[in-house]
PDB file of C-alpha atoms and ligand atoms in Angstrom:
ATOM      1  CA  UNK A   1       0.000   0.000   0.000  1.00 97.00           C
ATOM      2  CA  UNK A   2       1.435   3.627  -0.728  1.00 98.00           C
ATOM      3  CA  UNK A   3       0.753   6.207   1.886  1.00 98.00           C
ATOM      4  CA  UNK A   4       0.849   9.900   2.065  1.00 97.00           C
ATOM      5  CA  UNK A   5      -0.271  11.901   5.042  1.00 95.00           C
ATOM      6  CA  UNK A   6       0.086  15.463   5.331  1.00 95.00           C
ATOM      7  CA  UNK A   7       2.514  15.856   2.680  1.00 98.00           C
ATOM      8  CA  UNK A   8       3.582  19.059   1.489  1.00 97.00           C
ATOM      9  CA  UNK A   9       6.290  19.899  -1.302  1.00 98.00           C
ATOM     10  CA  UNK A  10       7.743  22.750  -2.568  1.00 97.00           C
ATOM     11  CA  UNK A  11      10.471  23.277  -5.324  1.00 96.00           C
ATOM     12  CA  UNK A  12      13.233  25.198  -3.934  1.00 93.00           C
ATOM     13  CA  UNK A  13      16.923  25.898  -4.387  1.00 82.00           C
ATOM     14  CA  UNK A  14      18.630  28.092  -6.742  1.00 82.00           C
ATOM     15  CA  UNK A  15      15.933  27.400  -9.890  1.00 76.00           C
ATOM     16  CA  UNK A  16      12.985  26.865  -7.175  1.00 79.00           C
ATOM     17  CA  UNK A  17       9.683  28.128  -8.051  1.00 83.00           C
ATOM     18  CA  UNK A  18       8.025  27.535  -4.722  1.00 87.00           C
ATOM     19  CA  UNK A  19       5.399  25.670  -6.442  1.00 94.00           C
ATOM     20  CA  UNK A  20       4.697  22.387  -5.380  1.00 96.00           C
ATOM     21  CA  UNK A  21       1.987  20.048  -3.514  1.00 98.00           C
ATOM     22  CA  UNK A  22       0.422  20.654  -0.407  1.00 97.00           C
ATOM     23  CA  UNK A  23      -1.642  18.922   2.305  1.00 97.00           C
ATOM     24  CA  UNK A  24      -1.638  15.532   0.199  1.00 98.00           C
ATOM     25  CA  UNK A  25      -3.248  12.630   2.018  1.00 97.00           C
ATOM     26  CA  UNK A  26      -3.752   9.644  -0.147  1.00 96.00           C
ATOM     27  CA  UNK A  27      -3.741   5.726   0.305  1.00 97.00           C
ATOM     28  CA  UNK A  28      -3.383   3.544  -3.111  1.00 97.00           C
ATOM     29  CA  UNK A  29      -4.379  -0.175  -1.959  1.00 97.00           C
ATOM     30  CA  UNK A  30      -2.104  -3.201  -3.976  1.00 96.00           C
ATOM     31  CA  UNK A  31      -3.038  -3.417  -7.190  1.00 94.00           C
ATOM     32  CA  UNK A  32      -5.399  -0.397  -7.837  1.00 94.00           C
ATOM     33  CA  UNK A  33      -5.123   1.625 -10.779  1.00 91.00           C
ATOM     34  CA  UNK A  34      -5.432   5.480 -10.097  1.00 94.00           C
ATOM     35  CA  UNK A  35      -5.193   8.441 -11.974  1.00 93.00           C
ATOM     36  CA  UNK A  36      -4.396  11.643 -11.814  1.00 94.00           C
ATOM     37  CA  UNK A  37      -5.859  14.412 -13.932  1.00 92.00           C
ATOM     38  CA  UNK A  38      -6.132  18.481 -13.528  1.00 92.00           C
ATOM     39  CA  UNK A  39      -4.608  21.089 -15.747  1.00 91.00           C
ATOM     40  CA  UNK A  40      -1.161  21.507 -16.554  1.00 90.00           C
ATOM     41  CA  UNK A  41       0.909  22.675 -13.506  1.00 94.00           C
ATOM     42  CA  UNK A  42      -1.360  21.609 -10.665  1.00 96.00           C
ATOM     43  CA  UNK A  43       1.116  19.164  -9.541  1.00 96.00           C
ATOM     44  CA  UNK A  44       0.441  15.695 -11.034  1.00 96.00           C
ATOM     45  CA  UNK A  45       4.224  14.954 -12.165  1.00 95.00           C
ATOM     46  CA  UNK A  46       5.579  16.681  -8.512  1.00 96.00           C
ATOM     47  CA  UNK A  47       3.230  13.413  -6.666  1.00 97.00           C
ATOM     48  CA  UNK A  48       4.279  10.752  -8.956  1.00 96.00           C
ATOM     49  CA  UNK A  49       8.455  12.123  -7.779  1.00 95.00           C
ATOM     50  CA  UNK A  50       7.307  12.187  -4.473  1.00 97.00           C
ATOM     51  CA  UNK A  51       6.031   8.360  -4.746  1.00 97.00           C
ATOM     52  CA  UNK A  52       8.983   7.405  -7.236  1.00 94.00           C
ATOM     53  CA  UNK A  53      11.678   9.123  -4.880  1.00 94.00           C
ATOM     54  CA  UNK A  54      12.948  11.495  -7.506  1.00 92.00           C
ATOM     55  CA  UNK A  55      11.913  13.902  -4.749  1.00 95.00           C
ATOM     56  CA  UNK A  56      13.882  14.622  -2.490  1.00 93.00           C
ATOM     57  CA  UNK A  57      16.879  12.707  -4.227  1.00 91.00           C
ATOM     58  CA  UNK A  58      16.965  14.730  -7.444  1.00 89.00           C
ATOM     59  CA  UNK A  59      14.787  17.938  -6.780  1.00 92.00           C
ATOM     60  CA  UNK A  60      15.750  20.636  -4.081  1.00 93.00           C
ATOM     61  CA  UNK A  61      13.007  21.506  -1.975  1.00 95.00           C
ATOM     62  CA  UNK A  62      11.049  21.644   1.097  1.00 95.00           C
ATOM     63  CA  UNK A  63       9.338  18.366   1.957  1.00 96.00           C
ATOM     64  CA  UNK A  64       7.271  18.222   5.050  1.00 97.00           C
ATOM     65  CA  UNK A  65       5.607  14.532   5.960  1.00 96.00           C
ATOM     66  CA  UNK A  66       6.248  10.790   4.704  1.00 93.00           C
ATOM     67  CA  UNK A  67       5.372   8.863   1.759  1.00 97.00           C
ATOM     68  CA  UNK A  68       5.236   4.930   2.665  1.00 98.00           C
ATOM     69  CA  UNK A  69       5.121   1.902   0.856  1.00 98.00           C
ATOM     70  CA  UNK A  70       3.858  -0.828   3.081  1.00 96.00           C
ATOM     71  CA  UNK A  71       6.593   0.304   6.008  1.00 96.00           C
ATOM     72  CA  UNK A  72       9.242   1.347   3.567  1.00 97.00           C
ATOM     73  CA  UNK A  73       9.890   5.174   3.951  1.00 97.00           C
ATOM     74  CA  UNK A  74      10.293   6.466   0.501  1.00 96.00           C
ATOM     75  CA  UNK A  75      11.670   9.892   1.252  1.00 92.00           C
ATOM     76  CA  UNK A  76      14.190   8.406   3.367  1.00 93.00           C
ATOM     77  CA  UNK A  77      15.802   5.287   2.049  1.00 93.00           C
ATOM     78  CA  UNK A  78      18.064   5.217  -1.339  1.00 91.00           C
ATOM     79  CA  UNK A  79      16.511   5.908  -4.620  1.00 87.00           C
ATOM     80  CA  UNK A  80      18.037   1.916  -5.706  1.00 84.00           C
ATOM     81  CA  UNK A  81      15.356   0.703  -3.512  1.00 89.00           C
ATOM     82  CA  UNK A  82      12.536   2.449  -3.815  1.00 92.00           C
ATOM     83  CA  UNK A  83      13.483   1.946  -7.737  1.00 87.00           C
ATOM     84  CA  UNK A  84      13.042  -1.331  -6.855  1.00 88.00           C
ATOM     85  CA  UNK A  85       9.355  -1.027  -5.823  1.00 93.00           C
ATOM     86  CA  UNK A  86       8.298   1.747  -8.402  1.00 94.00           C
ATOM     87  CA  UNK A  87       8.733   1.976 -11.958  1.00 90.00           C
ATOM     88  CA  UNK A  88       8.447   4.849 -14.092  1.00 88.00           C
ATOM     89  CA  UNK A  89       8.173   5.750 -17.352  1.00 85.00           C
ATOM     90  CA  UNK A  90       7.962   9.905 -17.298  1.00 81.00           C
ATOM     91  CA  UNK A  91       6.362  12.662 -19.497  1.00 72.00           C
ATOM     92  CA  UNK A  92       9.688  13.120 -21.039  1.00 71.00           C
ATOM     93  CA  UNK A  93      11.737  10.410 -22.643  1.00 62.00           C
ATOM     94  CA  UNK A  94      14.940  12.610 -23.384  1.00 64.00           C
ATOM     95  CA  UNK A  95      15.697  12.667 -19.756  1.00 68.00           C
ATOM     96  CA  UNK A  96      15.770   9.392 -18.846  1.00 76.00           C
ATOM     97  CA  UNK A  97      18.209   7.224 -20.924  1.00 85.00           C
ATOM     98  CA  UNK A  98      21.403   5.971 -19.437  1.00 84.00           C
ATOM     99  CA  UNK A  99      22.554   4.220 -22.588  1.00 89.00           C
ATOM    100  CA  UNK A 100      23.113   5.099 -26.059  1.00 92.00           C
ATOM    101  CA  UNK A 101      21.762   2.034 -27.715  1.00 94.00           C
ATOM    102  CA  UNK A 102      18.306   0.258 -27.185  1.00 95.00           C
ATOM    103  CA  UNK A 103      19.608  -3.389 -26.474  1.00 94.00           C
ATOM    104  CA  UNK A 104      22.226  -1.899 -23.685  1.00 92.00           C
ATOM    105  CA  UNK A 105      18.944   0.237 -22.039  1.00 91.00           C
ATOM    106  CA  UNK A 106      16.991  -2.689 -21.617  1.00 93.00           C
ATOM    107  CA  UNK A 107      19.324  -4.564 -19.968  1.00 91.00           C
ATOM    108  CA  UNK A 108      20.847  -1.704 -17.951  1.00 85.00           C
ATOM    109  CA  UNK A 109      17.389  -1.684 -16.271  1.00 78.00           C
ATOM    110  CA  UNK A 110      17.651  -5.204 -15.235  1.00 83.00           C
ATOM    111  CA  UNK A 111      20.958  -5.666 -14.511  1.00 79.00           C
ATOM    112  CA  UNK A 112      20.395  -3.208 -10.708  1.00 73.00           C
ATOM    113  CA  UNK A 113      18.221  -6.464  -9.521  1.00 78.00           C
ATOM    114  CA  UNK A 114      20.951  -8.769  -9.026  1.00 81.00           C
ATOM    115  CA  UNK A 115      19.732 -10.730 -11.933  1.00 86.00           C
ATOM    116  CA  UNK A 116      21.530 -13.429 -13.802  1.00 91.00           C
ATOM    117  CA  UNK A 117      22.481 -12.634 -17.223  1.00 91.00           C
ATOM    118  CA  UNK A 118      20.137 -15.953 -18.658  1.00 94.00           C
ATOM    119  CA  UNK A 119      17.239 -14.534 -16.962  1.00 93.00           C
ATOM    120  CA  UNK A 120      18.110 -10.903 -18.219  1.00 93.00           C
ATOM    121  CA  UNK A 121      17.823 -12.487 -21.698  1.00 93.00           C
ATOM    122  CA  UNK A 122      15.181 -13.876 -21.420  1.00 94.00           C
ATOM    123  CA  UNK A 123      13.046 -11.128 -19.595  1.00 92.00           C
ATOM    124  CA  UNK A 124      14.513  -8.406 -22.467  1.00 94.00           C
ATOM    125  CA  UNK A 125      13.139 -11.492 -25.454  1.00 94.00           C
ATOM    126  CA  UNK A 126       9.992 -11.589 -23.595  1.00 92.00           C
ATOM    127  CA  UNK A 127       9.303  -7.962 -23.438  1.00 90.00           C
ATOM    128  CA  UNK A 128      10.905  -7.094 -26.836  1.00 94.00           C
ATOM    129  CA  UNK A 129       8.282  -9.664 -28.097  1.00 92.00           C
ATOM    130  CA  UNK A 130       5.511  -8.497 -26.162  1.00 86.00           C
ATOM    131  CA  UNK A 131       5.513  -4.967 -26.888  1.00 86.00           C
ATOM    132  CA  UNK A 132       7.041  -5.587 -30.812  1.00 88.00           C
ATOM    133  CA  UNK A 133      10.072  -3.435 -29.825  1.00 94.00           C
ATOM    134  CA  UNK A 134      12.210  -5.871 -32.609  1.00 96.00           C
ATOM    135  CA  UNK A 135      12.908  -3.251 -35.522  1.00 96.00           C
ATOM    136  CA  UNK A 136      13.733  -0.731 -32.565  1.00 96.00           C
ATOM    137  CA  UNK A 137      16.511  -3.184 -31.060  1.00 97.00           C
ATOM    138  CA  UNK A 138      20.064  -2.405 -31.623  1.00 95.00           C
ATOM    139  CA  UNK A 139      19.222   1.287 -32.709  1.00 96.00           C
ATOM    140  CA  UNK A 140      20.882   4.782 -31.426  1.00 95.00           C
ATOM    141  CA  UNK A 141      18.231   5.919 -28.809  1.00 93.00           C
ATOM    142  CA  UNK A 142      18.759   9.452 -29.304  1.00 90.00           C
ATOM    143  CA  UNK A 143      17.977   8.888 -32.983  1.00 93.00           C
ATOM    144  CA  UNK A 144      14.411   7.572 -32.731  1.00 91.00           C
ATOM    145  CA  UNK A 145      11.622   9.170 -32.341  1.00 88.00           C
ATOM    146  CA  UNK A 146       9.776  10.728 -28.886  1.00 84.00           C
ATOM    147  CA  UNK A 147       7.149   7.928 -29.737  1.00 84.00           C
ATOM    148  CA  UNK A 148      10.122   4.786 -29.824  1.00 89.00           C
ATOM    149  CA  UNK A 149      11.948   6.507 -27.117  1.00 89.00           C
ATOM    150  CA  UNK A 150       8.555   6.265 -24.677  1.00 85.00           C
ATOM    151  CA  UNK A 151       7.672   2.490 -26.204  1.00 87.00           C
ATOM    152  CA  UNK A 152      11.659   1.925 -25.133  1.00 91.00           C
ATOM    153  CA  UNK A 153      11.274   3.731 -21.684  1.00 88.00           C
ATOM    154  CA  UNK A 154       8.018   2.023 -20.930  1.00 86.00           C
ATOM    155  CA  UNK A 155       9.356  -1.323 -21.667  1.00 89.00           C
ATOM    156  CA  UNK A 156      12.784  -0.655 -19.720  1.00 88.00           C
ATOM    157  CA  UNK A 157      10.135   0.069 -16.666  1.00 86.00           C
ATOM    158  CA  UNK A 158       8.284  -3.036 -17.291  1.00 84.00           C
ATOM    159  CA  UNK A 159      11.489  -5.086 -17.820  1.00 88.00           C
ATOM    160  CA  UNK A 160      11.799  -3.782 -13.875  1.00 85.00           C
ATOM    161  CA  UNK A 161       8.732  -6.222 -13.010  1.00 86.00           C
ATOM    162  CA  UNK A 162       8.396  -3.769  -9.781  1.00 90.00           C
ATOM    163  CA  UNK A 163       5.149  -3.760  -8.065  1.00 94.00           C
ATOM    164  CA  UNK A 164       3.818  -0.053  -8.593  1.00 95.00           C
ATOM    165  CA  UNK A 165       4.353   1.212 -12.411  1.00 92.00           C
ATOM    166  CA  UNK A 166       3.680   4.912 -12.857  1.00 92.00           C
ATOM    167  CA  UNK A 167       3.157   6.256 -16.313  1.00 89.00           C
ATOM    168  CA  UNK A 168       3.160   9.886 -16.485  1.00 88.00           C
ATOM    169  CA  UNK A 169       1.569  10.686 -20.136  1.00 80.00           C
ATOM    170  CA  UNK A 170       3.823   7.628 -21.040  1.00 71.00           C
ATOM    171  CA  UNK A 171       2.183   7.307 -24.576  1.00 71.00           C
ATOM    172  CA  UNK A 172       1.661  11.249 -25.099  1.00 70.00           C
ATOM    173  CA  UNK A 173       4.340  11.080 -28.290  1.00 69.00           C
ATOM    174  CA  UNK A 174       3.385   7.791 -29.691  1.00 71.00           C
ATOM    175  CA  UNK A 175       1.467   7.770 -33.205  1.00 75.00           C
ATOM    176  CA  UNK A 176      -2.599   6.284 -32.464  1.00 76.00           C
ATOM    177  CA  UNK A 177      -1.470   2.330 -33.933  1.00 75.00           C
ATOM    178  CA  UNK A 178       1.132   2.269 -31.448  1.00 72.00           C
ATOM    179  CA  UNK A 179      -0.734   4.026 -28.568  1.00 75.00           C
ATOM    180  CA  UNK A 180      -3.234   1.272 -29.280  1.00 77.00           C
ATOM    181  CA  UNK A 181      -0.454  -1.334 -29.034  1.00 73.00           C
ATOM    182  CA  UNK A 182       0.724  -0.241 -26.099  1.00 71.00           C
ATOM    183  CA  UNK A 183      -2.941   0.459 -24.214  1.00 74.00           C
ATOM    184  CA  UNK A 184      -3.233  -3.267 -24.897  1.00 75.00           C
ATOM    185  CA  UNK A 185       0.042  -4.278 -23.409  1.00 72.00           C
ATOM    186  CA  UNK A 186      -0.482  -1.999 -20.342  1.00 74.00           C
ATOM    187  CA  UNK A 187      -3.653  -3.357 -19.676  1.00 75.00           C
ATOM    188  CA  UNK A 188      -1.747  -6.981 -19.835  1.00 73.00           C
ATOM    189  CA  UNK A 189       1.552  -6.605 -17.952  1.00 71.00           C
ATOM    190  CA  UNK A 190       0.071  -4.209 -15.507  1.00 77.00           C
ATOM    191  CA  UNK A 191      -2.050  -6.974 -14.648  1.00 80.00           C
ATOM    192  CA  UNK A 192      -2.342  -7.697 -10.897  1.00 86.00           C
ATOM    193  CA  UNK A 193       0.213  -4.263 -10.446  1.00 92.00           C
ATOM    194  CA  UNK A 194      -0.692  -0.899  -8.812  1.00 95.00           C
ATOM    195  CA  UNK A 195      -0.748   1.546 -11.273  1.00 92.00           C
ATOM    196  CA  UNK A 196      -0.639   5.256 -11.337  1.00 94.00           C
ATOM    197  CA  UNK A 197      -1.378   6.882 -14.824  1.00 90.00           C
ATOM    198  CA  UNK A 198      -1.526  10.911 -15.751  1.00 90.00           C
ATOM    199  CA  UNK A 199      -3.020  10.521 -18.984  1.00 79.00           C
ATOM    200  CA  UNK A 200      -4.381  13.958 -20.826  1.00 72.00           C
ATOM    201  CA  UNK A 201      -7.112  11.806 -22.801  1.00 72.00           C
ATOM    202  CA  UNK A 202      -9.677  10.692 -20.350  1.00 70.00           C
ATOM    203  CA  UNK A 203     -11.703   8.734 -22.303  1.00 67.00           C
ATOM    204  CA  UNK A 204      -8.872   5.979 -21.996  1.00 65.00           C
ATOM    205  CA  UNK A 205      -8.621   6.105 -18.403  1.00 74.00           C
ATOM    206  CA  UNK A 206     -12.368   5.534 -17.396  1.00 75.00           C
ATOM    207  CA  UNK A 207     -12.175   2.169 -16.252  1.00 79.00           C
ATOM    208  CA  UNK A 208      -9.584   3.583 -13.105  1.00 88.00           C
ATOM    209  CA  UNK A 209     -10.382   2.107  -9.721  1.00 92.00           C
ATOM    210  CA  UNK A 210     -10.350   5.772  -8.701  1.00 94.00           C
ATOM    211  CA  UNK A 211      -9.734   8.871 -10.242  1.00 94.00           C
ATOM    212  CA  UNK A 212      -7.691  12.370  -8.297  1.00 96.00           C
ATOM    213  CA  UNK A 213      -8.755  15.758  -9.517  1.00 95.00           C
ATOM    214  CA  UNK A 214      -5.426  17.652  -8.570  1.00 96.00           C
ATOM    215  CA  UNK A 215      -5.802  21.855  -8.724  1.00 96.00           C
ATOM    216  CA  UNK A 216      -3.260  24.081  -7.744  1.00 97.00           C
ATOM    217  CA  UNK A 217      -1.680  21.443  -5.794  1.00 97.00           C
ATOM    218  CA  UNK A 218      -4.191  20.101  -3.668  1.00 98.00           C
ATOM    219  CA  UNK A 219      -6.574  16.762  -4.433  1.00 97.00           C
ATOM    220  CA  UNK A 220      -9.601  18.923  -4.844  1.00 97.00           C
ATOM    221  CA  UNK A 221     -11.633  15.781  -5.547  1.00 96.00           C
ATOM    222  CA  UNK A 222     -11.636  11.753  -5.688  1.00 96.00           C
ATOM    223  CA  UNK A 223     -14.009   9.093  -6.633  1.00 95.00           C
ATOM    224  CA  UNK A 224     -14.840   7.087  -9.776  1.00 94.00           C
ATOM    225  CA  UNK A 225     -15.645   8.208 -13.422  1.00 92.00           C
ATOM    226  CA  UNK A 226     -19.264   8.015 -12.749  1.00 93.00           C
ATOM    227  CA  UNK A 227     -19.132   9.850  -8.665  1.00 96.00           C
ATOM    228  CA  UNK A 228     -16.990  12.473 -10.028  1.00 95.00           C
ATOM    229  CA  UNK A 229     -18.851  13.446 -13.005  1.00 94.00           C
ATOM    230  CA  UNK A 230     -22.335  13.544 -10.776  1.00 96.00           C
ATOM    231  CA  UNK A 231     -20.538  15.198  -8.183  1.00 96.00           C
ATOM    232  CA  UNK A 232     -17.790  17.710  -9.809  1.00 96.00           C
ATOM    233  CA  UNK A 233     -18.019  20.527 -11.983  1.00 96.00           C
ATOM    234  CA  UNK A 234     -14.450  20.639 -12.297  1.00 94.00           C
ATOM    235  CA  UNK A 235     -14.382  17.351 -13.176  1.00 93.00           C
ATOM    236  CA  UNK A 236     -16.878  17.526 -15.729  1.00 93.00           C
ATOM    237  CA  UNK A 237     -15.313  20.438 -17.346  1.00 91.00           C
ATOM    238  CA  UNK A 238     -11.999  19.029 -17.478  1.00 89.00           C
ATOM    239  CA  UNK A 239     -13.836  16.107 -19.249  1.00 87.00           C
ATOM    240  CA  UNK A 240     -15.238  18.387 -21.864  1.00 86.00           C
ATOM    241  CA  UNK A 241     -11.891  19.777 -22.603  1.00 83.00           C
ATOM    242  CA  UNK A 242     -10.413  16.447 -22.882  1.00 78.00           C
ATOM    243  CA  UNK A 243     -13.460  15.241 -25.634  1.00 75.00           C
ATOM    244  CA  UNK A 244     -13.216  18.533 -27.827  1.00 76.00           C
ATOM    245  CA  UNK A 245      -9.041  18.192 -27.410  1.00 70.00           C
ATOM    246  CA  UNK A 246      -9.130  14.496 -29.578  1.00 65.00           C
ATOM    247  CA  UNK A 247     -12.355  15.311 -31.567  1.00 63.00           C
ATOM    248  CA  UNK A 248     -10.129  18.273 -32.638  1.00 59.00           C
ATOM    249  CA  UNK A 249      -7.138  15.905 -33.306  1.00 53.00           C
ATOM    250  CA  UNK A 250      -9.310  13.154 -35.290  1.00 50.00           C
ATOM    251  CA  UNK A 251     -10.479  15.688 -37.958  1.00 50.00           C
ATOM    252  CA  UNK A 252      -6.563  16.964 -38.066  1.00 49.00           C
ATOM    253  CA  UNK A 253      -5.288  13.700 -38.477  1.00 48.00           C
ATOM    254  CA  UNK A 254      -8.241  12.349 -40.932  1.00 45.00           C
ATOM    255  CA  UNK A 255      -7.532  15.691 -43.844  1.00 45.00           C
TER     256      UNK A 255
HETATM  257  N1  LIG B 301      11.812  21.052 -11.361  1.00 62.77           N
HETATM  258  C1  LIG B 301      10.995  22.040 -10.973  1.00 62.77           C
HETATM  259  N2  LIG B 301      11.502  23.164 -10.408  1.00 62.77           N
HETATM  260  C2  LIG B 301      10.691  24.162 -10.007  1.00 62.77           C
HETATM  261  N3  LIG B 301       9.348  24.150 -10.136  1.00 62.77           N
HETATM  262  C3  LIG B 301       8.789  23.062 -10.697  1.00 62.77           C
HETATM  263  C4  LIG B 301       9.585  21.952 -11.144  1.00 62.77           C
HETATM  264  N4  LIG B 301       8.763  21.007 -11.671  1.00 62.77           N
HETATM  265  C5  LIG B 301       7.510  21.506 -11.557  1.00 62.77           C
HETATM  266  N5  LIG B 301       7.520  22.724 -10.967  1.00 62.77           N
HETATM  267  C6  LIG B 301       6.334  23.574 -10.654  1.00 62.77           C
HETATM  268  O1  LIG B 301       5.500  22.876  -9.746  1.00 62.77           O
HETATM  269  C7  LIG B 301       4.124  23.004 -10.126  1.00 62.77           C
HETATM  270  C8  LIG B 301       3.525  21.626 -10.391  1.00 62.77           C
HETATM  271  O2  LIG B 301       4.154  21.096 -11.566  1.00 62.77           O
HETATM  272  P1  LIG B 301       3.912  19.637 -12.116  1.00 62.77           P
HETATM  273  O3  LIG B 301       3.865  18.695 -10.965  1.00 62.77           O
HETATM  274  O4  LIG B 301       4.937  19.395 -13.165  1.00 62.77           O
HETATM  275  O5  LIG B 301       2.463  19.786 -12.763  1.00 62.77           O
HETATM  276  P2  LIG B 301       1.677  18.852 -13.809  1.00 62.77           P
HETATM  277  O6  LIG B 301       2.437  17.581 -13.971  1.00 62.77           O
HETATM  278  O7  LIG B 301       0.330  18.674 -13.211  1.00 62.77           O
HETATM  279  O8  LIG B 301       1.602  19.631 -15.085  1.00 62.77           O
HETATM  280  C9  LIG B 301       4.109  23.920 -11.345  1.00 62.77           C
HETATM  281  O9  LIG B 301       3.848  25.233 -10.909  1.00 62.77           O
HETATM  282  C10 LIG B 301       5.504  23.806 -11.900  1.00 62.77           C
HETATM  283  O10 LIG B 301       5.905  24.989 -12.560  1.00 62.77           O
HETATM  284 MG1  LIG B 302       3.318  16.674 -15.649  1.00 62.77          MG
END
């Protein structure tokens, strides 16, 4: 289970906007899939670092309560082992490769687990079969596209098999076949996992065992597709944004 009580977070040192997250108290039970929606800015990629351990390890700041998993204490122990409860795949591919070429990345995220190097193998075939990552194998990274570089990061995570996958707009550069391709394999290898998903398009996020309204860094609201759309107007609005956002991006795609 991942707990936060009372947590507040604010980015600080010399670049430090004093933005942040504040008052955040949230349980996510084992294998519950919950997302996170508001607008842009009201502090859905700050809660996924504070769950992942990127904060406080990489981001200066001001971090006032805990964030638990089961009795581990995220903020406090070493970013290898939280990394080996939570795997991410974030908003911006660029940032996140340690390796020049594909192969070498998938391994690289295995090889932290202690793993021997037949089972590495075998869990890179698997995955490279799974998600149909073959024509990307053996290619420079930093010359695919943002689309290949999130199928790559998302199956590096994955490769991870950690408990709690968080996917923070993890398909928002890949083309509609492959977003469809990898919806499907979500759905399968996240299987049984707890997931935590900041997707812009709603519609494919519907099904969520529960859904957070953030706003200006507070969860302003929290229920179920169906509760939060009787119950919030913020909710419903953001909704309506969301529906007139792809209608607008069919007709583009379909001249
Ligand atoms: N690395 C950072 N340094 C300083 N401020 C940041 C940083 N990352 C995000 N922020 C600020 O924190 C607030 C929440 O951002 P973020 O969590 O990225 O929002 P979202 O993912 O919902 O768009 C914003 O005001 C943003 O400008
Ligand atoms: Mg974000």
């Amino acid at each position: 289970m991942i707990r936060l009580k009372g947590v507040d977070f604010h980015y600080g040192g010399e670049n430090g906007s004093g933005d942040g997250v504040d008052g955040i108290d949230l349980t996510i039970a084992d294998g519950e899939c919950v997302v996170l929606c508001g607008r842009s800015g009201c502090g859905k990629t700050t809660l996924t670092r504070l769950i992942n351990g990127l904060i406080p390890h990489f981001y200066e700041g001001e971090l006032i309560g805990d964030v638990m998993i089961d009795d581990y204490n995220v903020s406090k122990g070493e970013l290898s082992e939280t990394s080996r409860r939570v795997g991410s795949v974030f908003q911006n591919p660029k940032s996140q490769f340690f390796n020049i070429d594909t192969s070498g990345e998938l391994v690289f995220g295995c090889e932290n687990l202690g793993l021997s190097h037949e089972e590495i193998g075998k869990r890179v075939e698997r995955t490279v079969t799974d998600l149909k990552l073959r024509p990307l194998m053996d290619r420079n990274i930093f010359e695919l596209s943002g689309g290949q570089k999130q199928r790559i990061a998302f199956a590096r995570a994955i490769l991870k098999d950690a408990p709690i996958i968080i996917l923070d707009e993890a398909t928002a550069f890949v083309d509609a076949e492959n977003e469809r391709k990898m919806r499907r394999a979500i759905e399968q290898i996240t299987n049984g996992k707890t997931v935590i998903v900041i997707a812009h398009k709603l519609s494919s996020i519907k099904n969520a065992d529960k859904i957070l309204l953030l706003d200006h860094g507070r969860i302003a609201a929290e229920g179920t597709h169906e509760a939060l759309t009787a119950s919030c107007g913020k909710y419903r609005k953001l909704w309506a944004i969301s529906e007139e956002t792809q209608s607008w991006t069919l007709k583009e795609a379909g001249r």
